[in-house]
PDB file of C-alpha atoms in Angstrom:
ATOM      1  CA  MET A   5     -12.298 -19.606 -22.175  1.00  0.00           C
ATOM      2  CA  ASN A   6     -15.132 -18.214 -19.642  1.00  0.00           C
ATOM      3  CA  ILE A   7     -17.660 -15.203 -19.370  1.00  0.00           C
ATOM      4  CA  PHE A   8     -15.058 -12.945 -17.958  1.00  0.00           C
ATOM      5  CA  ARG A   9     -11.694 -13.368 -20.396  1.00  0.00           C
ATOM      6  CA  LEU A  10     -13.957 -12.823 -22.828  1.00  0.00           C
ATOM      7  CA  THR A  11     -15.162  -9.785 -22.349  1.00  0.00           C
ATOM      8  CA  GLY A  12     -11.766  -8.726 -21.119  1.00  0.00           C
ATOM      9  CA  ASP A  13     -10.012  -9.572 -24.029  1.00  0.00           C
ATOM     10  CA  LEU A  14     -13.759  -7.850 -25.670  1.00  0.00           C
ATOM     11  CA  THR A  15     -12.925  -4.457 -23.421  1.00  0.00           C
ATOM     12  CA  HIS A  16      -8.492  -5.042 -24.696  1.00  0.00           C
ATOM     13  CA  LEU A  17      -9.685  -4.892 -28.002  1.00  0.00           C
ATOM     14  CA  MET A  18     -11.252  -1.488 -27.185  1.00  0.00           C
ATOM     15  CA  SER A  19      -9.237  -0.086 -26.238  1.00  0.00           C
ATOM     16  CA  ILE A  20      -7.005  -0.857 -28.390  1.00  0.00           C
ATOM     17  CA  ILE A  21      -9.994   0.358 -31.466  1.00  0.00           C
ATOM     18  CA  VAL A  22     -11.140   3.484 -29.471  1.00  0.00           C
ATOM     19  CA  LEU A  23      -6.668   3.950 -29.668  1.00  0.00           C
ATOM     20  CA  LEU A  24      -6.479   4.298 -33.681  1.00  0.00           C
ATOM     21  CA  LEU A  25      -9.698   6.247 -33.681  1.00  0.00           C
ATOM     22  CA  LYS A  26      -8.203   8.852 -32.254  1.00  0.00           C
ATOM     23  CA  ILE A  27      -5.241   8.639 -34.655  1.00  0.00           C
ATOM     24  CA  HIS A  28      -6.558   7.956 -37.651  1.00  0.00           C
ATOM     25  CA  THR A  29     -10.294   9.794 -37.143  1.00  0.00           C
ATOM     26  CA  ILE A  30      -8.163  12.784 -35.553  1.00  0.00           C
ATOM     27  CA  LYS A  31      -5.301  12.117 -36.746  1.00  0.00           C
ATOM     28  CA  SER A  32      -4.006  13.457 -33.015  1.00  0.00           C
ATOM     29  CA  CYS A  33      -1.895  11.702 -30.332  1.00  0.00           C
ATOM     30  CA  ALA A  34      -2.535  13.939 -27.972  1.00  0.00           C
ATOM     31  CA  GLY A  35      -2.145  12.716 -24.550  1.00  0.00           C
ATOM     32  CA  ILE A  36      -1.224   9.019 -25.655  1.00  0.00           C
ATOM     33  CA  SER A  37       2.016   8.323 -23.556  1.00  0.00           C
ATOM     34  CA  LEU A  38       4.444   7.025 -27.065  1.00  0.00           C
ATOM     35  CA  LYS A  39       6.943   5.423 -23.665  1.00  0.00           C
ATOM     36  CA  THR A  40       3.368   3.508 -22.856  1.00  0.00           C
ATOM     37  CA  GLN A  41       3.125   2.045 -26.399  1.00  0.00           C
ATOM     38  CA  GLU A  42       6.532   1.503 -27.210  1.00  0.00           C
ATOM     39  CA  LEU A  43       5.812  -1.046 -23.867  1.00  0.00           C
ATOM     40  CA  TYR A  44       3.249  -2.158 -25.406  1.00  0.00           C
ATOM     41  CA  ALA A  45       4.981  -3.929 -28.644  1.00  0.00           C
ATOM     42  CA  LEU A  46       7.960  -5.241 -26.383  1.00  0.00           C
ATOM     43  CA  VAL A  47       5.475  -6.864 -24.012  1.00  0.00           C
ATOM     44  CA  PHE A  48       3.186  -8.786 -27.119  1.00  0.00           C
ATOM     45  CA  ALA A  49       6.742  -9.455 -28.898  1.00  0.00           C
ATOM     46  CA  THR A  50       8.321 -11.120 -26.131  1.00  0.00           C
ATOM     47  CA  ARG A  51       5.434 -12.108 -24.653  1.00  0.00           C
ATOM     48  CA  TYR A  52       3.574 -13.946 -28.752  1.00  0.00           C
ATOM     49  CA  LEU A  53       6.944 -15.587 -29.726  1.00  0.00           C
ATOM     50  CA  ASP A  54       5.812 -18.686 -29.240  1.00  0.00           C
ATOM     51  CA  ILE A  55       2.538 -17.624 -31.599  1.00  0.00           C
ATOM     52  CA  PHE A  56       3.695 -19.608 -34.417  1.00  0.00           C
ATOM     53  CA  THR A  57       5.092 -22.721 -32.852  1.00  0.00           C
ATOM     54  CA  THR A  58       2.362 -23.617 -29.961  1.00  0.00           C
ATOM     55  CA  TYR A  59      -1.538 -23.590 -31.193  1.00  0.00           C
ATOM     56  CA  ILE A  60      -4.290 -23.083 -28.975  1.00  0.00           C
ATOM     57  CA  SER A  61      -7.040 -21.185 -31.065  1.00  0.00           C
ATOM     58  CA  LEU A  62      -7.415 -19.645 -34.530  1.00  0.00           C
ATOM     59  CA  TYR A  63      -8.799 -17.244 -31.632  1.00  0.00           C
ATOM     60  CA  ASN A  64      -5.497 -17.060 -29.782  1.00  0.00           C
ATOM     61  CA  THR A  65      -3.841 -16.824 -33.121  1.00  0.00           C
ATOM     62  CA  VAL A  66      -5.634 -13.931 -34.511  1.00  0.00           C
ATOM     63  CA  MET A  67      -5.926 -11.808 -31.194  1.00  0.00           C
ATOM     64  CA  LYS A  68      -2.253 -12.332 -30.777  1.00  0.00           C
ATOM     65  CA  LEU A  69      -1.735 -11.234 -34.092  1.00  0.00           C
ATOM     66  CA  ILE A  70      -3.859  -8.282 -33.920  1.00  0.00           C
ATOM     67  CA  PHE A  71      -2.743  -7.279 -30.441  1.00  0.00           C
ATOM     68  CA  LEU A  72       1.111  -7.730 -32.227  1.00  0.00           C
ATOM     69  CA  GLY A  73       0.252  -5.496 -34.885  1.00  0.00           C
ATOM     70  CA  THR A  74      -1.468  -2.159 -33.853  1.00  0.00           C
ATOM     71  CA  SER A  75       1.252  -2.618 -31.060  1.00  0.00           C
ATOM     72  CA  PHE A  76       3.650  -1.756 -34.201  1.00  0.00           C
ATOM     73  CA  SER A  77       1.209   0.122 -35.461  1.00  0.00           C
ATOM     74  CA  ILE A  78       0.477   2.631 -33.102  1.00  0.00           C
ATOM     75  CA  VAL A  79       4.271   3.498 -32.289  1.00  0.00           C
ATOM     76  CA  TRP A  80       5.111   3.740 -35.886  1.00  0.00           C
ATOM     77  CA  TYR A  81       2.677   6.657 -36.649  1.00  0.00           C
ATOM     78  CA  MET A  82       3.252   8.632 -32.647  1.00  0.00           C
ATOM     79  CA  ARG A  83       6.702   8.531 -34.406  1.00  0.00           C
ATOM     80  CA  ARG A  84       7.146   8.043 -38.287  1.00  0.00           C
ATOM     81  CA  HIS A  85       3.420  10.241 -39.957  1.00  0.00           C
ATOM     82  CA  LYS A  86       3.917  13.114 -40.864  1.00  0.00           C
ATOM     83  CA  THR A  87       0.976  15.218 -39.202  1.00  0.00           C
ATOM     84  CA  VAL A  88      -0.023  12.819 -36.697  1.00  0.00           C
ATOM     85  CA  ARG A  89       3.241  12.385 -34.539  1.00  0.00           C
ATOM     86  CA  LEU A  90       3.528  17.024 -34.231  1.00  0.00           C
ATOM     87  CA  SER A  91       0.226  16.455 -31.539  1.00  0.00           C
ATOM     88  CA  TYR A  92       2.164  13.418 -29.879  1.00  0.00           C
ATOM     89  CA  ASP A  93       3.287  15.785 -26.683  1.00  0.00           C
ATOM     90  CA  LYS A  94       6.505  14.809 -25.848  1.00  0.00           C
ATOM     91  CA  ASN A  95       7.666  17.720 -23.418  1.00  0.00           C
ATOM     92  CA  ASN A  96       5.249  15.806 -20.915  1.00  0.00           C
ATOM     93  CA  ASP A  97       5.961  12.032 -21.546  1.00  0.00           C
ATOM     94  CA  THR A  98       9.558  12.114 -19.945  1.00  0.00           C
ATOM     95  CA  PHE A  99       9.333   9.261 -18.314  1.00  0.00           C
ATOM     96  CA  ARG A 100      12.213   6.910 -18.722  1.00  0.00           C
ATOM     97  CA  HIS A 101      11.707   2.975 -20.372  1.00  0.00           C
ATOM     98  CA  TYR A 102      14.380   1.523 -18.775  1.00  0.00           C
ATOM     99  CA  PHE A 103      13.700   2.584 -14.977  1.00  0.00           C
ATOM    100  CA  LEU A 104      10.584  -0.235 -15.915  1.00  0.00           C
ATOM    101  CA  VAL A 105      12.377  -2.749 -18.464  1.00  0.00           C
ATOM    102  CA  LEU A 106      15.380  -3.155 -16.101  1.00  0.00           C
ATOM    103  CA  PRO A 107      13.947  -4.518 -13.178  1.00  0.00           C
ATOM    104  CA  CYS A 108      10.914  -5.680 -14.939  1.00  0.00           C
ATOM    105  CA  PHE A 109      13.795  -7.920 -16.593  1.00  0.00           C
ATOM    106  CA  LEU A 110      16.020  -9.058 -13.153  1.00  0.00           C
ATOM    107  CA  LEU A 111      12.952  -9.889 -11.430  1.00  0.00           C
ATOM    108  CA  ALA A 112      12.047 -11.768 -14.516  1.00  0.00           C
ATOM    109  CA  LEU A 113      15.626 -13.261 -14.424  1.00  0.00           C
ATOM    110  CA  VAL A 114      14.966 -13.887 -10.543  1.00  0.00           C
ATOM    111  CA  LEU A 115      10.791 -15.474 -10.609  1.00  0.00           C
ATOM    112  CA  ASN A 116      10.228 -17.675 -12.710  1.00  0.00           C
ATOM    113  CA  ASN A 117       8.624 -21.048 -13.594  1.00  0.00           C
ATOM    114  CA  ARG A 118      10.753 -22.559 -15.523  1.00  0.00           C
ATOM    115  CA  PHE A 119      15.546 -20.916 -16.699  1.00  0.00           C
ATOM    116  CA  THR A 120      14.929 -21.033 -20.633  1.00  0.00           C
ATOM    117  CA  VAL A 121      14.720 -17.825 -22.502  1.00  0.00           C
ATOM    118  CA  ARG A 122      11.119 -18.336 -23.802  1.00  0.00           C
ATOM    119  CA  GLU A 123       9.709 -18.513 -19.964  1.00  0.00           C
ATOM    120  CA  VAL A 124      12.215 -15.712 -18.793  1.00  0.00           C
ATOM    121  CA  LEU A 125      11.177 -13.241 -21.840  1.00  0.00           C
ATOM    122  CA  TRP A 126       7.429 -14.529 -21.046  1.00  0.00           C
ATOM    123  CA  THR A 127       7.502 -13.091 -18.022  1.00  0.00           C
ATOM    124  CA  PHE A 128       8.928 -11.126 -17.987  1.00  0.00           C
ATOM    125  CA  SER A 129       6.722  -9.821 -20.772  1.00  0.00           C
ATOM    126  CA  LEU A 130       3.579  -9.681 -17.474  1.00  0.00           C
ATOM    127  CA  TYR A 131       5.940  -7.650 -14.886  1.00  0.00           C
ATOM    128  CA  LEU A 132       5.777  -5.433 -18.061  1.00  0.00           C
ATOM    129  CA  GLU A 133       2.393  -5.494 -18.318  1.00  0.00           C
ATOM    130  CA  ALA A 134       1.915  -4.142 -14.789  1.00  0.00           C
ATOM    131  CA  VAL A 135       3.525  -1.236 -14.853  1.00  0.00           C
ATOM    132  CA  ALA A 136       3.817  -0.398 -18.290  1.00  0.00           C
ATOM    133  CA  ILE A 137       0.566   1.226 -18.134  1.00  0.00           C
ATOM    134  CA  ILE A 138       2.712   4.574 -15.503  1.00  0.00           C
ATOM    135  CA  PRO A 139       3.603   6.108 -18.365  1.00  0.00           C
ATOM    136  CA  GLN A 140       0.975   6.814 -19.981  1.00  0.00           C
ATOM    137  CA  LEU A 141      -0.956   7.513 -16.345  1.00  0.00           C
ATOM    138  CA  VAL A 142       2.106   9.981 -15.267  1.00  0.00           C
ATOM    139  CA  LEU A 143       1.411  11.960 -18.340  1.00  0.00           C
ATOM    140  CA  LEU A 144      -2.475  12.498 -17.436  1.00  0.00           C
ATOM    141  CA  GLN A 145      -2.138  13.740 -14.926  1.00  0.00           C
ATOM    142  CA  ARG A 146      -0.026  16.402 -16.174  1.00  0.00           C
ATOM    143  CA  SER A 147      -2.269  17.252 -19.117  1.00  0.00           C
ATOM    144  CA  LYS A 148      -4.765  19.804 -17.868  1.00  0.00           C
ATOM    145  CA  ASN A 149      -7.628  18.819 -19.250  1.00  0.00           C
ATOM    146  CA  VAL A 150      -8.463  15.278 -20.849  1.00  0.00           C
ATOM    147  CA  ASP A 151     -10.043  14.114 -23.661  1.00  0.00           C
ATOM    148  CA  ASN A 152     -12.915  11.594 -23.804  1.00  0.00           C
ATOM    149  CA  LEU A 153     -10.504   9.962 -26.186  1.00  0.00           C
ATOM    150  CA  THR A 154      -8.429   9.516 -24.122  1.00  0.00           C
ATOM    151  CA  GLY A 155      -9.974   8.235 -20.839  1.00  0.00           C
ATOM    152  CA  ASN A 156     -11.912   5.585 -22.854  1.00  0.00           C
ATOM    153  CA  TYR A 157      -8.860   4.309 -24.133  1.00  0.00           C
ATOM    154  CA  VAL A 158      -7.249   4.074 -20.410  1.00  0.00           C
ATOM    155  CA  PHE A 159     -10.648   3.207 -18.810  1.00  0.00           C
ATOM    156  CA  PHE A 160     -11.063   0.600 -21.440  1.00  0.00           C
ATOM    157  CA  LEU A 161      -7.625  -1.437 -20.394  1.00  0.00           C
ATOM    158  CA  GLY A 162      -8.254  -0.130 -16.882  1.00  0.00           C
ATOM    159  CA  ALA A 163     -11.168  -2.859 -17.059  1.00  0.00           C
ATOM    160  CA  TYR A 164      -9.568  -5.220 -19.265  1.00  0.00           C
ATOM    161  CA  ARG A 165      -7.082  -6.076 -16.318  1.00  0.00           C
ATOM    162  CA  GLY A 166     -10.700  -5.644 -13.831  1.00  0.00           C
ATOM    163  CA  PHE A 167     -12.234  -8.937 -16.607  1.00  0.00           C
ATOM    164  CA  TYR A 168      -9.116 -10.905 -16.377  1.00  0.00           C
ATOM    165  CA  LEU A 169      -8.769 -10.992 -12.309  1.00  0.00           C
ATOM    166  CA  ILE A 170     -12.339 -12.125 -11.679  1.00  0.00           C
ATOM    167  CA  ASN A 171     -11.142 -14.896 -14.338  1.00  0.00           C
ATOM    168  CA  TRP A 172      -8.927 -15.969 -12.769  1.00  0.00           C
ATOM    169  CA  ILE A 173     -10.331 -16.250  -9.473  1.00  0.00           C
ATOM    170  CA  TYR A 174     -13.833 -18.003 -12.081  1.00  0.00           C
ATOM    171  CA  ARG A 175     -10.149 -20.690 -13.508  1.00  0.00           C
ATOM    172  CA  TYR A 176      -9.463 -21.368  -9.577  1.00  0.00           C
ATOM    173  CA  PHE A 177     -11.980 -21.905  -8.376  1.00  0.00           C
ATOM    174  CA  THR A 178     -13.370 -24.382 -11.102  1.00  0.00           C
ATOM    175  CA  GLU A 179     -10.338 -25.478 -13.101  1.00  0.00           C
ATOM    176  CA  ASN A 180      -7.725 -28.174 -10.750  1.00  0.00           C
ATOM    177  CA  HIS A 181      -4.534 -27.777 -10.562  1.00  0.00           C
ATOM    178  CA  TYR A 182      -4.579 -23.712 -11.171  1.00  0.00           C
ATOM    179  CA  ARG A 183      -1.923 -22.931 -10.317  1.00  0.00           C
ATOM    180  CA  ARG A 184       0.076 -18.797 -12.137  1.00  0.00           C
ATOM    181  CA  TRP A 185       0.811 -17.064  -8.949  1.00  0.00           C
ATOM    182  CA  ILE A 186       2.619 -15.088 -11.383  1.00  0.00           C
ATOM    183  CA  THR A 187       0.149 -14.574 -13.559  1.00  0.00           C
ATOM    184  CA  TRP A 188      -1.956 -13.290  -9.689  1.00  0.00           C
ATOM    185  CA  MET A 189       1.056 -11.461  -8.519  1.00  0.00           C
ATOM    186  CA  ALA A 190       1.565  -9.658 -11.853  1.00  0.00           C
ATOM    187  CA  GLY A 191      -2.008  -9.100 -12.745  1.00  0.00           C
ATOM    188  CA  ILE A 192      -3.268  -7.626  -8.680  1.00  0.00           C
ATOM    189  CA  VAL A 193       0.142  -4.808  -8.943  1.00  0.00           C
ATOM    190  CA  GLN A 194      -1.586  -4.232 -12.818  1.00  0.00           C
ATOM    191  CA  THR A 195      -5.067  -3.448 -11.569  1.00  0.00           C
ATOM    192  CA  ALA A 196      -4.210  -2.092  -8.973  1.00  0.00           C
ATOM    193  CA  LEU A 197      -2.511   0.701 -10.343  1.00  0.00           C
ATOM    194  CA  TYR A 198      -5.729   1.235 -12.314  1.00  0.00           C
ATOM    195  CA  VAL A 199      -7.670   2.178  -9.219  1.00  0.00           C
ATOM    196  CA  ASP A 200      -7.088   5.046  -8.530  1.00  0.00           C
ATOM    197  CA  PHE A 201      -8.054   6.767 -12.355  1.00  0.00           C
ATOM    198  CA  PHE A 202     -11.151   4.811 -12.079  1.00  0.00           C
ATOM    199  CA  TYR A 203     -11.934   6.347  -9.225  1.00  0.00           C
ATOM    200  CA  TYR A 204     -11.258  10.489 -10.733  1.00  0.00           C
ATOM    201  CA  TYR A 205     -12.865   8.599 -14.099  1.00  0.00           C
ATOM    202  CA  PHE A 206     -16.247   8.376 -11.870  1.00  0.00           C
ATOM    203  CA  LYS A 207     -16.407  11.431  -9.467  1.00  0.00           C
ATOM    204  CA  SER A 208     -15.850  13.340 -13.452  1.00  0.00           C
ATOM    205  CA  TRP A 209     -18.950  11.155 -15.199  1.00  0.00           C
ATOM    206  CA  LYS A 210     -21.088  11.426 -12.230  1.00  0.00           C
ATOM    207  CA  ASN A 211     -21.000  15.342 -12.509  1.00  0.00           C
ATOM    208  CA  ASN A 212     -20.675  15.786 -15.643  1.00  0.00           C
ATOM    209  CA  GLU A 213     -17.346  17.197 -15.489  1.00  0.00           C
ATOM    210  CA  LYS A 214     -13.938  16.677 -18.087  1.00  0.00           C
ATOM    211  CA  LEU A 215     -11.715  14.030 -16.630  1.00  0.00           C
ATOM    212  CA  LYS A 216      -8.372  16.149 -14.952  1.00  0.00           C
ATOM    213  CA  LEU A 217      -6.180  14.021 -12.453  1.00  0.00           C
ATOM    214  CA  PRO A 218      -4.791  15.841  -9.332  1.00  0.00           C
ATOM    215  CA  ALA A 219      -1.101  16.495  -9.960  1.00  0.00           C
TER     216      ALA A 219
ATOM    217  CA  ALA B  17       6.060 -29.566 -15.966  1.00  0.00           C
ATOM    218  CA  ASP B  18       3.868 -29.300 -13.359  1.00  0.00           C
ATOM    219  CA  THR B  19       4.775 -25.416 -11.796  1.00  0.00           C
ATOM    220  CA  GLU B  20       4.760 -24.531 -15.157  1.00  0.00           C
ATOM    221  CA  GLU B  21       1.403 -22.282 -16.513  1.00  0.00           C
ATOM    222  CA  THR B  22      -0.884 -22.857 -18.889  1.00  0.00           C
ATOM    223  CA  LYS B  23      -0.779 -20.100 -22.018  1.00  0.00           C
ATOM    224  CA  ASP B  24      -4.171 -20.164 -24.056  1.00  0.00           C
ATOM    225  CA  GLU B  25      -4.691 -16.634 -22.257  1.00  0.00           C
ATOM    226  CA  LEU B  26      -3.722 -13.276 -24.630  1.00  0.00           C
TER     227      LEU B  26
END
């Protein structure tokens, strides 16, 4: 494992910690898209089907369990917790799941490495992860001011994508037969979605202003 | 399994 991959995993973990911090300490999920969180839960559930059958490393198994556990508990908090759910911005979080889920599933049926249930679902999870942030970005755009924790949450998620991209470039040059066109394709789309957000994030940071995305 | 991608990432 290289340093870029590790940094990517840690920023991914940081994004989840920031989100849980918001939910646990402020008891608020304002500005967080439940649609995106549900899509992430679906992403992890379909990607980590091999968690108990294929052993890679203790690190790998533990991280998978953390991502699965946290993503489903975040969804639970936003839907069921007696105070957290009241802060959910339901009226602005209107993006439809199936607009993303259906095309990703159809694409995974056609573009995959092998036509098996596990391989198709794994490919589906990559395609879905690439676009799962869209409802969150839409919600950010509709929010007048984005609070710090929400802004940092999306920032860490974007940083995770950036580091994974560098990791693939690194692996491409250091490992033989490292051909991963599905990962590359989905990863580039996913990282590109953050470019706009990063521009406004750094601009607000530089000018010491509250983050606000233009509608 | 030549075309199968390595699944060591998260």
